[in-house]
Coordinates of C-alpha atoms and ligand atoms in Angstrom, one line a residue:
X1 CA 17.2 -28.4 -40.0
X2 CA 19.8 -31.1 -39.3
X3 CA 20.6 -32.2 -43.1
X4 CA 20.5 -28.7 -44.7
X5 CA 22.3 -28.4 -47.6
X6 CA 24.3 -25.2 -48.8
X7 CA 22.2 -24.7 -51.3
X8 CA 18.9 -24.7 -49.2
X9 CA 20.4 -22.0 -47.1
X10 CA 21.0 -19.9 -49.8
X11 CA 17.1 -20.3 -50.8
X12 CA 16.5 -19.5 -47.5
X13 CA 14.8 -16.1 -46.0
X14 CA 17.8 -14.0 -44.3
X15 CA 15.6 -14.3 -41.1
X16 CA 15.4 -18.4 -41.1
X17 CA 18.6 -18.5 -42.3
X18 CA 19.9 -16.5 -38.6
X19 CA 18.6 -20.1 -36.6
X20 CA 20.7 -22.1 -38.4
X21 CA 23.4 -23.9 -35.5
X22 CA 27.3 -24.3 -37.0
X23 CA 26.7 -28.2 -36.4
X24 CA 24.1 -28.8 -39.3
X25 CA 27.3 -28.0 -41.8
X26 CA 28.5 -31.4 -43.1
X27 CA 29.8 -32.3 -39.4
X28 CA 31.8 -35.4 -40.4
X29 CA 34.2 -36.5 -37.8
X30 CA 38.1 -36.3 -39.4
X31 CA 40.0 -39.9 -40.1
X32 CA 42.3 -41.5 -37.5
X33 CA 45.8 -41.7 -38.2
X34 CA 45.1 -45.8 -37.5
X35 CA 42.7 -45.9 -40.3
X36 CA 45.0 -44.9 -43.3
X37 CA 48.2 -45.0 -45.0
X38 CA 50.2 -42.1 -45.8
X39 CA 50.9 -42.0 -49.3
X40 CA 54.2 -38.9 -48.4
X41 CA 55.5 -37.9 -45.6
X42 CA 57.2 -34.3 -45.1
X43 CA 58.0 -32.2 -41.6
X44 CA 56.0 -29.5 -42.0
X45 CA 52.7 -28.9 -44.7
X46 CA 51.0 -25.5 -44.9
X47 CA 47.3 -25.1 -46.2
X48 CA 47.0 -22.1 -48.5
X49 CA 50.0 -20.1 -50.6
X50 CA 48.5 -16.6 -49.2
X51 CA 51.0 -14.1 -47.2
X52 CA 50.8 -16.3 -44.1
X53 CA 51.4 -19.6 -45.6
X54 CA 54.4 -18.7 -47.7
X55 CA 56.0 -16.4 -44.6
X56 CA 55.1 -19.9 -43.2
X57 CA 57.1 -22.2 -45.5
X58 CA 60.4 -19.8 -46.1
X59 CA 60.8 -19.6 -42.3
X60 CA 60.5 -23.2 -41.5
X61 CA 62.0 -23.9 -44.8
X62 CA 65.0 -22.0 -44.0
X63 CA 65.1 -24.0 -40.7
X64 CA 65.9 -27.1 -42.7
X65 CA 62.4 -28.4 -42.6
X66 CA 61.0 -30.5 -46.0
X67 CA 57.7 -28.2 -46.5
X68 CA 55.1 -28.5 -48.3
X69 CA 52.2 -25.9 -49.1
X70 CA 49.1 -26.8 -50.6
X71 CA 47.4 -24.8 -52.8
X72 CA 43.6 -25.7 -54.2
X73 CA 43.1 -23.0 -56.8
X74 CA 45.5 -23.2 -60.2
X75 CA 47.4 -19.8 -58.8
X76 CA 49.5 -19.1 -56.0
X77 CA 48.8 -15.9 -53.6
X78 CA 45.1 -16.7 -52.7
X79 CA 43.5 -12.8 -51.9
X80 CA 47.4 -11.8 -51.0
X81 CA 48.2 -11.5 -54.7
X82 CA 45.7 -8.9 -56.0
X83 CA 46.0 -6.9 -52.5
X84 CA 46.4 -3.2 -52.5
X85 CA 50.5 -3.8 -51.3
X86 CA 49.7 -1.4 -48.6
X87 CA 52.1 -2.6 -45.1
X88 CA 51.2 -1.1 -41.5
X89 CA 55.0 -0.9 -40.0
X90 CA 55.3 1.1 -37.3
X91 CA 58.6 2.9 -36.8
X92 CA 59.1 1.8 -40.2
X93 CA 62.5 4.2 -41.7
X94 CA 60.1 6.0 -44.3
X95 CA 58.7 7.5 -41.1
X96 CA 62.2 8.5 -40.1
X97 CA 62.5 10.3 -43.2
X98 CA 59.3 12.3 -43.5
X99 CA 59.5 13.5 -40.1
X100 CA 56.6 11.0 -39.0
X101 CA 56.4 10.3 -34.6
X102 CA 55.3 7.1 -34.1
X103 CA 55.4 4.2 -31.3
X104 CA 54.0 1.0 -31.1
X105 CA 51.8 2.3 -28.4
X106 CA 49.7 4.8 -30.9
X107 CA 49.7 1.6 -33.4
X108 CA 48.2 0.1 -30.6
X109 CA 45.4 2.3 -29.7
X110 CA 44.4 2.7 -33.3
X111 CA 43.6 -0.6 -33.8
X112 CA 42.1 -1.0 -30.4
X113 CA 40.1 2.0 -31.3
X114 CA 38.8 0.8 -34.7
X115 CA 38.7 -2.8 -33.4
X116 CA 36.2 -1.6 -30.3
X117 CA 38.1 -3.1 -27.9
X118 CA 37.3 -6.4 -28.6
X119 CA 40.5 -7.6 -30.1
X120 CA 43.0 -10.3 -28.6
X121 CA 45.5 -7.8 -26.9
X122 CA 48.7 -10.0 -26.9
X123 CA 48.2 -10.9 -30.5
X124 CA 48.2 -7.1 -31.7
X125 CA 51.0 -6.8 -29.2
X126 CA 52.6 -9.3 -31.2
X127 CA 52.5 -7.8 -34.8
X128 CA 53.6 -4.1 -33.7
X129 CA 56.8 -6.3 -31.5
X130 CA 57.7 -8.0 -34.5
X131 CA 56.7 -5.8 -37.5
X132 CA 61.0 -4.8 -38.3
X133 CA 61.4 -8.4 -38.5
X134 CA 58.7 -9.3 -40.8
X135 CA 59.3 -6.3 -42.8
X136 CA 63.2 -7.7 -43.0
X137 CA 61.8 -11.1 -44.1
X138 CA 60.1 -9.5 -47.1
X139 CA 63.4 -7.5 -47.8
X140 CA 65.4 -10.6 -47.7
X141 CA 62.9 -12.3 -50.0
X142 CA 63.2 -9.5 -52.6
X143 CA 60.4 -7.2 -52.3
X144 CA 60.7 -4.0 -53.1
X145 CA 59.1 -0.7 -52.1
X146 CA 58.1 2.9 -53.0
X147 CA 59.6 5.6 -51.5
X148 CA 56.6 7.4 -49.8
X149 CA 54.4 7.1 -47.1
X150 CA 50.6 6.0 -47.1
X151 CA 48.0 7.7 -44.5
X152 CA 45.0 5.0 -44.5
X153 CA 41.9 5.6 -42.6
X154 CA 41.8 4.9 -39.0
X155 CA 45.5 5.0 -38.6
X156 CA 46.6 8.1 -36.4
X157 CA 49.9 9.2 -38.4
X158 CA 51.0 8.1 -41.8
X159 CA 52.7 5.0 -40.9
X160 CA 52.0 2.2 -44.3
X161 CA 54.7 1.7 -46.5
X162 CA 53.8 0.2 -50.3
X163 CA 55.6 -2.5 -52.2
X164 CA 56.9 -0.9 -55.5
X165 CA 54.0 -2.7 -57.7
X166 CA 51.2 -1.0 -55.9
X167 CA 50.2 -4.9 -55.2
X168 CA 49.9 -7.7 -52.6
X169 CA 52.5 -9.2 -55.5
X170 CA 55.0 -7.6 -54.5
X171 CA 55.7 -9.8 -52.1
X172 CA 54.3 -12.9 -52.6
X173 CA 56.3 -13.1 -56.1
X174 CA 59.4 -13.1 -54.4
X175 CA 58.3 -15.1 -51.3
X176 CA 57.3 -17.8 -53.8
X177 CA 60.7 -17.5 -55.4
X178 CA 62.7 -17.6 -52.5
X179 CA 60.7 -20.7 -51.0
X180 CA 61.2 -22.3 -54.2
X181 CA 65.1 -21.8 -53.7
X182 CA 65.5 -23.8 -50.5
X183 CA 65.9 -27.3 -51.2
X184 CA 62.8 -29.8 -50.0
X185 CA 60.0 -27.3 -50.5
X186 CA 57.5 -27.6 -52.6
X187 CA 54.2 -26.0 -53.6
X188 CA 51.5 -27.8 -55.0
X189 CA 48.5 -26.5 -56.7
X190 CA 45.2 -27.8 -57.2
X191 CA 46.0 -29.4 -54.5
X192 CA 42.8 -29.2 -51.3
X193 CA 42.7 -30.0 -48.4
X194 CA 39.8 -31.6 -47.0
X195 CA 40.7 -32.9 -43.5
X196 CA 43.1 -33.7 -41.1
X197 CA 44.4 -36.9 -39.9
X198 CA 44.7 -37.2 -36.1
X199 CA 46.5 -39.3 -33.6
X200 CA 44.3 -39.3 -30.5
X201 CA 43.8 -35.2 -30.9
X202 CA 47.4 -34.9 -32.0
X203 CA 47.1 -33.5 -36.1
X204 CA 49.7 -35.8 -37.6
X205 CA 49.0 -35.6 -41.2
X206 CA 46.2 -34.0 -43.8
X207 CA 43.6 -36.1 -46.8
X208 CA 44.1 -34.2 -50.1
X209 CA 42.7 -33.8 -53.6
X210 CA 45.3 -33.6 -55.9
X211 CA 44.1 -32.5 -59.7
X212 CA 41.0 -30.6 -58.1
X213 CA 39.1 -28.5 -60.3
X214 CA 37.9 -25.6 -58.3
X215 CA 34.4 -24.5 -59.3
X216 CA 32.4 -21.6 -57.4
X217 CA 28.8 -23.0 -58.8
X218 CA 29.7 -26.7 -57.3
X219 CA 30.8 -25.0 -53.7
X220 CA 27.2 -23.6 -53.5
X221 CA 25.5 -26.5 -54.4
X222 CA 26.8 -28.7 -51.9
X223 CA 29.3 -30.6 -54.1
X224 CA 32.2 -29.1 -53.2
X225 CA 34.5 -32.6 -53.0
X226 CA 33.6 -34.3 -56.3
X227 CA 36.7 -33.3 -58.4
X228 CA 40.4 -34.9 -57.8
X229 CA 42.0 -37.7 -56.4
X230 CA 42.8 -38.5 -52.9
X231 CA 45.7 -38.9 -51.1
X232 CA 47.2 -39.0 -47.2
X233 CA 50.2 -36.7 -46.6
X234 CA 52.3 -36.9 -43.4
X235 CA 53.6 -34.1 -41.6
X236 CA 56.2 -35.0 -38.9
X237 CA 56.0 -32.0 -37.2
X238 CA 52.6 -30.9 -37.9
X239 CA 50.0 -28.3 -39.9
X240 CA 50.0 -25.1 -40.7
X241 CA 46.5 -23.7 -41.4
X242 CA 46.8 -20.4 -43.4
X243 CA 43.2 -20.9 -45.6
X244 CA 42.3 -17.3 -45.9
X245 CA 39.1 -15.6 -45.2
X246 CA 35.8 -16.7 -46.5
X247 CA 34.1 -13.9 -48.0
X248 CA 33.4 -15.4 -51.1
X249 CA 32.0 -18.1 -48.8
X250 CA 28.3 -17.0 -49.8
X251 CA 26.6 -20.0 -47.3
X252 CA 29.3 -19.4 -44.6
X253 CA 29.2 -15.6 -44.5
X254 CA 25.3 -15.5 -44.3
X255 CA 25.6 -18.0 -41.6
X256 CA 27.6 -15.7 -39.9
X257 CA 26.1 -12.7 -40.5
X258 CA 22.5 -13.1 -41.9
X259 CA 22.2 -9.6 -43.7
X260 CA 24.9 -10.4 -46.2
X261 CA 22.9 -11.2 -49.5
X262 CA 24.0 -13.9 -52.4
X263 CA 24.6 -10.5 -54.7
X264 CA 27.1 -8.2 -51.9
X265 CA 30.0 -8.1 -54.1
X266 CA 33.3 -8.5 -52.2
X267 CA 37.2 -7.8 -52.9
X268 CA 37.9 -11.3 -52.3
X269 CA 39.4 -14.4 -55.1
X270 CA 36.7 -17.0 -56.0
X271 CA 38.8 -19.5 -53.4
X272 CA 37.9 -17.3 -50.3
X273 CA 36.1 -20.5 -49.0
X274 CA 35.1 -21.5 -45.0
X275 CA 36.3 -25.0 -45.4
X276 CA 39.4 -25.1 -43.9
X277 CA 38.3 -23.0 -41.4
X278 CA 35.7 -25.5 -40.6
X279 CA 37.6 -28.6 -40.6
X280 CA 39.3 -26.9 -37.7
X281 CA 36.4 -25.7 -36.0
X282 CA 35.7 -29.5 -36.0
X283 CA 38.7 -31.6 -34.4
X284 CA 37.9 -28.4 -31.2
X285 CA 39.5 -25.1 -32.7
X286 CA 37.8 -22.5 -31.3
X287 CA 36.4 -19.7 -33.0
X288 CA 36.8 -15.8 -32.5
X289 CA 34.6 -13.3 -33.7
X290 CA 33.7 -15.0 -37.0
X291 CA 30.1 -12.8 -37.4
X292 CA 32.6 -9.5 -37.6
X293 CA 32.7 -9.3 -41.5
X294 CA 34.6 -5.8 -42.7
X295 CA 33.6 -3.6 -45.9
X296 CA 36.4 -2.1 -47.7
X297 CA 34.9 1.6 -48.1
X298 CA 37.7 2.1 -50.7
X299 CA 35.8 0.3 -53.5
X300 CA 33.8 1.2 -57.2
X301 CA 30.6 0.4 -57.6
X302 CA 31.6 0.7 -61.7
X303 CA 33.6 -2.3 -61.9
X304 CA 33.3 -5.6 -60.4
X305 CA 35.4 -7.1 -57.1
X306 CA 38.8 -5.6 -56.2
X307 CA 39.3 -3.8 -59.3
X308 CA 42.0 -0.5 -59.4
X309 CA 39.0 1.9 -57.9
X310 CA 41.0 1.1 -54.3
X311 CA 44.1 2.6 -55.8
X312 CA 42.6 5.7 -56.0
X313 CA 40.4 6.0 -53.1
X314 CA 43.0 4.3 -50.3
X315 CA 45.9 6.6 -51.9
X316 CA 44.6 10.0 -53.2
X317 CA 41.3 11.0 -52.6
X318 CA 40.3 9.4 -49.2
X319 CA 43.9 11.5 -47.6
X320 CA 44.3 14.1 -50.3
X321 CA 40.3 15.1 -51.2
X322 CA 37.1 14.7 -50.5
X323 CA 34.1 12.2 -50.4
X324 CA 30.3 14.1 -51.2
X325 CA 26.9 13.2 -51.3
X326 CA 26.1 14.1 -54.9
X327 CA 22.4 14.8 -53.9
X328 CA 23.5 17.4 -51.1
X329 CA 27.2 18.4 -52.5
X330 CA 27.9 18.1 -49.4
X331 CA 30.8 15.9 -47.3
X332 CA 29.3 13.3 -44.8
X333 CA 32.2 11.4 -43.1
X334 CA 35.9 11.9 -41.9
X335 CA 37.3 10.2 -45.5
X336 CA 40.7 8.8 -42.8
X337 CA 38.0 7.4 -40.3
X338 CA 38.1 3.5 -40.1
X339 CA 36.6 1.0 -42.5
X340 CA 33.7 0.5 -40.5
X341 CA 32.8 3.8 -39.6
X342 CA 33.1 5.5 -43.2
X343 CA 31.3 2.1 -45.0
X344 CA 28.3 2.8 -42.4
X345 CA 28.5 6.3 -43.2
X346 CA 28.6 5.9 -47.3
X347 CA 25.8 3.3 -46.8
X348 CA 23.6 5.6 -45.1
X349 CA 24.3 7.7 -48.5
X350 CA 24.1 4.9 -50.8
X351 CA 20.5 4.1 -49.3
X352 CA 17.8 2.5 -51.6
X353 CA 18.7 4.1 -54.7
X354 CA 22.0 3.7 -55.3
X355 CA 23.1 7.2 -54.6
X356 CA 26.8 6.5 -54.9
X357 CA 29.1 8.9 -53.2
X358 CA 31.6 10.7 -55.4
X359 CA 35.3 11.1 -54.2
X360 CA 37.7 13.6 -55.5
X361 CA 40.8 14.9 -55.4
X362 CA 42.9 17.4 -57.5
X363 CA 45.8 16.9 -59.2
X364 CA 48.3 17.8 -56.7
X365 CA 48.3 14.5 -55.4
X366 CA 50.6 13.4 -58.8
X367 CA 53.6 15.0 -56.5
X368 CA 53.0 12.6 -53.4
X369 CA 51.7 9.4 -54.4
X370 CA 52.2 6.8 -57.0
X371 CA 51.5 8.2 -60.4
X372 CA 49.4 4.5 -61.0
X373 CA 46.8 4.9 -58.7
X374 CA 45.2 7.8 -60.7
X375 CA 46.6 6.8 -64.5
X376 CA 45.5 2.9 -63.8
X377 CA 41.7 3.9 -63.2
X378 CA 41.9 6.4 -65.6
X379 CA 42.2 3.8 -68.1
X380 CA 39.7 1.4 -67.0
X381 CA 37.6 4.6 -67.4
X382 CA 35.8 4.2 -64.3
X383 CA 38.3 7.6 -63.1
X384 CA 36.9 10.8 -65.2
X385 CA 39.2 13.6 -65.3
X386 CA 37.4 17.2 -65.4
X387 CA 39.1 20.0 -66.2
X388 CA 36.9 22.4 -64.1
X389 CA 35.1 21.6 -60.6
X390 CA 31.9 23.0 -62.6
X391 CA 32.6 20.4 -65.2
X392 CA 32.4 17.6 -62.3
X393 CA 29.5 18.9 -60.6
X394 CA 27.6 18.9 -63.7
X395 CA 28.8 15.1 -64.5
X396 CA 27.6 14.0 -61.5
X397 CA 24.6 16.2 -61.0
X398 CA 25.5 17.7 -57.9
X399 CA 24.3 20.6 -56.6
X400 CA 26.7 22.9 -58.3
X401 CA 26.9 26.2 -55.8
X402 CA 26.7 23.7 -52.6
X403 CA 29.8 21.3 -53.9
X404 CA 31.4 24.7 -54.6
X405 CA 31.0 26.1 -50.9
X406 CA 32.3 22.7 -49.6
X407 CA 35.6 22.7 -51.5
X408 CA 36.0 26.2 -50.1
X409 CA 35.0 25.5 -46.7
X410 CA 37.7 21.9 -47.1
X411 CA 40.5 23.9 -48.7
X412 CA 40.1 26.3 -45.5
X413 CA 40.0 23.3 -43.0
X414 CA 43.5 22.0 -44.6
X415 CA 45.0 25.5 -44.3
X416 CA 44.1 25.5 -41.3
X417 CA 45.0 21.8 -40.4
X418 CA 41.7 21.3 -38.6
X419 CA 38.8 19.9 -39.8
X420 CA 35.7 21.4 -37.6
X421 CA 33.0 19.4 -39.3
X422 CA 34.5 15.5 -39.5
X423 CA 37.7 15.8 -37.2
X424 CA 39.7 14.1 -40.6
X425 CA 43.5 14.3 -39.5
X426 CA 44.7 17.8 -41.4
X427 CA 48.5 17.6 -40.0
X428 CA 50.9 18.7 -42.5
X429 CA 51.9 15.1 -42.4
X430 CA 48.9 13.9 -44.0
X431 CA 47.7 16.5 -46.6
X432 CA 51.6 17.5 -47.3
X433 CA 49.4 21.3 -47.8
X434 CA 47.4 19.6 -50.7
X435 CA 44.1 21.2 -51.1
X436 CA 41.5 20.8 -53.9
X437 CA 42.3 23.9 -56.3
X438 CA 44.6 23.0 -59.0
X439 CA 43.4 21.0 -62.4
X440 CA 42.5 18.3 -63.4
X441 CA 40.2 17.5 -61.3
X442 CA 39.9 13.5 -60.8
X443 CA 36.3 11.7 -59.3
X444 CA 35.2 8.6 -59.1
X445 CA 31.7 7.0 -57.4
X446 CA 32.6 4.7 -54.5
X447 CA 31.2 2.0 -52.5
X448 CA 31.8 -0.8 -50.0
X449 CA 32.4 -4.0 -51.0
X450 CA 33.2 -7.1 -48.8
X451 CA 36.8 -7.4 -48.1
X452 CA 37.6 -9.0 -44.9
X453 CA 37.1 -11.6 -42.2
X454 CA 37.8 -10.8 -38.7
X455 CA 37.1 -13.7 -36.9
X456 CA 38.8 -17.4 -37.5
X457 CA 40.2 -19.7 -34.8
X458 CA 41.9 -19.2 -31.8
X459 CA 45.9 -19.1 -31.7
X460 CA 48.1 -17.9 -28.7
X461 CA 51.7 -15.6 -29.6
X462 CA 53.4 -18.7 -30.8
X463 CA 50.5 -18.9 -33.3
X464 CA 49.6 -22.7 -31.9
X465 CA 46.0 -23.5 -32.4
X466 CA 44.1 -23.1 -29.5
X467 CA 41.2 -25.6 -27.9
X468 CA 37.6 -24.3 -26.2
X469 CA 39.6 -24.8 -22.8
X470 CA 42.5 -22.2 -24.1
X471 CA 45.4 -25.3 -24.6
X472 CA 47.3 -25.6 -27.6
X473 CA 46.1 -28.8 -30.1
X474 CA 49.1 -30.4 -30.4
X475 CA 50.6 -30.2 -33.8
X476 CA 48.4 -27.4 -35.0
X477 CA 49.3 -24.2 -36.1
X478 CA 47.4 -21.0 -37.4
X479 CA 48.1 -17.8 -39.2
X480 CA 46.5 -15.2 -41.5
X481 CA 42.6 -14.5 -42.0
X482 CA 42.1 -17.7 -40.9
X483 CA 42.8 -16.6 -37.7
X484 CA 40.6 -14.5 -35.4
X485 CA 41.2 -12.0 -32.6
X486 CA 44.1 -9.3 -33.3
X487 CA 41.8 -7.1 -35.1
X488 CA 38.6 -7.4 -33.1
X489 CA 35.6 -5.4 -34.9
X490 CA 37.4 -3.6 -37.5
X491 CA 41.1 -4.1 -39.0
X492 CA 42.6 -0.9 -40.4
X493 CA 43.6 -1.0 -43.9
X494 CA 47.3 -2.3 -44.5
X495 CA 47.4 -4.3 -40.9
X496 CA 46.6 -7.7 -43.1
X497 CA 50.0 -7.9 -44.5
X498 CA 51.7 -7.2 -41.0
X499 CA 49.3 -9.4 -39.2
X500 CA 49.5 -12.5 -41.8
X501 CA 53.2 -12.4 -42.7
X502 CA 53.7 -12.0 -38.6
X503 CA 52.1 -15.1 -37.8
X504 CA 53.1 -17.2 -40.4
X505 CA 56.4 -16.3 -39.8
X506 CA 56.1 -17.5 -36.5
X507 CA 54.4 -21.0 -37.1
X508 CA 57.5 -21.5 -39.2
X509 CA 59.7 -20.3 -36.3
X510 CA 57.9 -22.7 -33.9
X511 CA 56.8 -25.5 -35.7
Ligands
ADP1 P1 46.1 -15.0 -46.1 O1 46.1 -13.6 -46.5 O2 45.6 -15.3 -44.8 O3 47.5 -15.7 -46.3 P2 45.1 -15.7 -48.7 O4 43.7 -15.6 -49.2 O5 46.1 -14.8 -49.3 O6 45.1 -15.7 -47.1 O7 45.6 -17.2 -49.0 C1 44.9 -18.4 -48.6 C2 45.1 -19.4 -49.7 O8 44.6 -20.6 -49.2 C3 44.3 -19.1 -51.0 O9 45.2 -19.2 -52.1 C4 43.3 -20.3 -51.0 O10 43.0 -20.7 -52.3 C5 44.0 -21.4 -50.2 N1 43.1 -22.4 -49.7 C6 41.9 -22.1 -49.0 N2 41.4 -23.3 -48.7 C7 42.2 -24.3 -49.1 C8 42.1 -25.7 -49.0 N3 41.1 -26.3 -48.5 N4 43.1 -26.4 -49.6 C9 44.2 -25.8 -50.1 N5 44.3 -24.4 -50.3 C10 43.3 -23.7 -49.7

């Protein structure tokens, strides 16, 4: 097993492919800062132009550092930019306003709860501490938001606020703009990263490909490196890792977690690689939870990747409708429970024949939530709009009298603001009264598709890159999905933009 290639893996049964020990992937050792000559030389460089690296660069930027980011792909925002713009802020002033109670405690236990306990309690200590300030940060950059409240699944009241775009954009546009600004910054793309150069263990500089063609088909054939040209870069006060997740990582994420198949379709931008992560992993990083690889429940099965299907589901009819088993008409999960639990439950529905649930909502929801999330997948065509509930039962095929007794019995559960089959979170808060009664009626089949990373390496509250004996590896710094630990098991919907934009912030304040 020692030389196998990328490629072999992926030929590989799922159950050989479980054996498989981290050090058979292209262990080379990284280059000594003795062995080369730096071709620049900057204080700080970041890997990856995501949420964490450009909270990253502006902060130590604005310090009067010389950054630069790197960037391998021909676009900026890695999988920030064509995120859902949902923020988790707790006591955020929308809250104020809609009469919402909330404490960093209840944040807390949320994402303990969906996280099962397992996640790194000072780092989501961290986030919910600093959330006002890196909800300022994106203010002073230029972003700007809508004026209501999201409820997403898992989260106890609604407490996500949503940048004005309806998209991870939002904010990276004017982070990207506002780094620009500062004088000495710089970010280059097609620009990889392939290793770092170290001074005893000290990281004191990076080896890059600049003019690198990205190419998914080369990744999984074990030729990842062929395209560019090198160079050495020196960073004076050391390297901020911000990479991303590695969902798209199709060797990688099976190693981790041998059920994932070549064809799982995921959320994730063709650049959601493991490299970085695994150049770390090799000069002593260590990892966290890296076989804890989330489904987005939010998803449609009717277009591929991202797509606008999460518009809908995250925003109208997972908190203001239902989700039904079109062969039984019938509900099956609490549509606000966690990613994981409601992507086991709609899996369980999904089963061997591609049963896709349905989820629904009524027209109401045009009063409290952004108009786009029903007219955008309206126009893709994967929404349908019925103008009767009998019209969508028949479109489907559902069992037309059971669907029928379900709306009843669900319109009674949000009058009454208790839901005595799922325990979904009725409050007035959440449903704002919103029923299913008044046309048109909008569906749409869902499904799961892979959408993040949990695990990553190791960093401590002043997001420095920690060692397998728990000290910092001096000049390295971590932030984003690259890192693992806050979220443990599961990370509720909307904590990525606190949690990456938290810690990059702060490897820009400490670097
Ligand atoms: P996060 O949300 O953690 O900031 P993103 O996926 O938004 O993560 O951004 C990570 C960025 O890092 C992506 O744009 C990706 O293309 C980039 N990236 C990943 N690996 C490398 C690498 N080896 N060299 C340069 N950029 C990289």
């Amino acid at each position: 097993m020692a030389n196998i290639s990328r490629r072999d893996m992926l030929k590989m049964s799922i159950v050989g492919a479980s054996s498989l020990a981290l050090s058979s992937v292209n262990a080379n050792a990284s280059e000594n800062e003795k062995d080369i000559k730096f071709d620049e030389e900057w204080d700080v460089v970041i890997i990856g132009s995501g949420f964490a690296g450009l909270a990253a660069g502006v902060t130590a930027a604005k310090r009067g550092n010389k950054v630069l980011v790197l960037e391998k792909m021909g676009r900026v925002g890695g999988n920030s930019v064509i995120n859902g713009g949902g923020f988790a802020v707790p006591n955020n002033p929308l809250q104020k306003k809609e009469g919402v109670k909330d404490s960093d405690e209840l944040f807390i236990n949320d994402c303990l709860k969906a996280g099962l306990n397992i996640n790194h309690l000072e780092l989501l200590q961290t986030i919910a501490e600093r959330a006002k300030d890196t909800f300022n940060l994106t203010l002073e950059c230029g972003t700007e938001y809508y004026d209501k409240l999201s409820h997403l699944g898992g989260h106890s009241v609604p407490r996500t606020i949503n940048t004005k775009n309806g998209s991870g954009s939002g904010i990276v546009h004017p982070m990207v703009a506002a780094f620009e600004k500062i004088p000495n910054t710089e970010i280059r793309k097609r620009t990889k990263f392939d290793d770092f150069i170290l001074e005893t263990n000290k990281v004191v500089g990076v080896k890059v490909k600049e003019n690198y063609k990205f190419d998914q088909k080369l990744i999984d054939d074990d030729n990842e490196n062929t395209s560019g040209e090198i160079k050495f870069i020196k960073a004076k006060k050391g390297v901020i890792l911000a990479s991303g997740g590695f969902c798209n990582d199709l060797f990688f994420r099976q190693l981790q977690d041998p059920r994932l198949g070549v064809n799982t379709d995921t959320t994730n931008h063709p650049g959601a690689t493991a490299g970085g992560l695994i150049s770390a992993l090799k000069i002593g990083a260590a990892p966290v939870h890296l076989s804890w690889i989330q489904f987005g429940p939010w998803a449609c099965p009717d277009e591929p990747g991202f797509g606008v299907g999460t518009k809908f589901n995250s925003g109208a009819s997972f908190r203001f409708g239902i989700s039904v088993n079109p062969k039984t008409g019938k509900r099956y999960m609490n549509e606000l429970a966690d990613r994981k639990i409601r992507s086991d439950a709609m899996f369980k529905v999904i089963g061997d024949d591609k049963n896709y649930p349905i989820n629904l909502c009524d027209s109401q929801v045009l009063q409290h939530t952004d108009p786009e999330r029903i007219n955008k997948p309206l126009k893709t065509g994967i929404l349908k709009q019925f103008n009767t509930l009998e019209e969508l039962a028949e479109f489907y095929n559902i069992p037309k009298a059971d669907f029928l007794e379900t709306v009843k019995k669900y319109n009674e559960f949000v009058k009454n603001q208790k839901d005595l089959d799922f325990g979904k979170p009725l409050s007035l808060a959440t449903t704002k009264g919103v029923n299913i009664s008044k046309p048109p009626f909008y569906a749409m089949r869902g499904t799961p598709k892979l959408h993040h990373t949990m695990g990553g390496v190791k960093i401590n509250t002043k997001a420095q890159v920690l060692d397998i004996n728990d000290n910092p590896i001096p000049g390295f710094y971590a932030a984003g999905e690259v890192t693992g630990g806050t979220h443990g098991a599961s990370r509720l919907g909307s904590c990525a933009i606190l949690d990456c934009l938290t810690f990059g912030m702060i490897a820009g304040e400490n670097i």
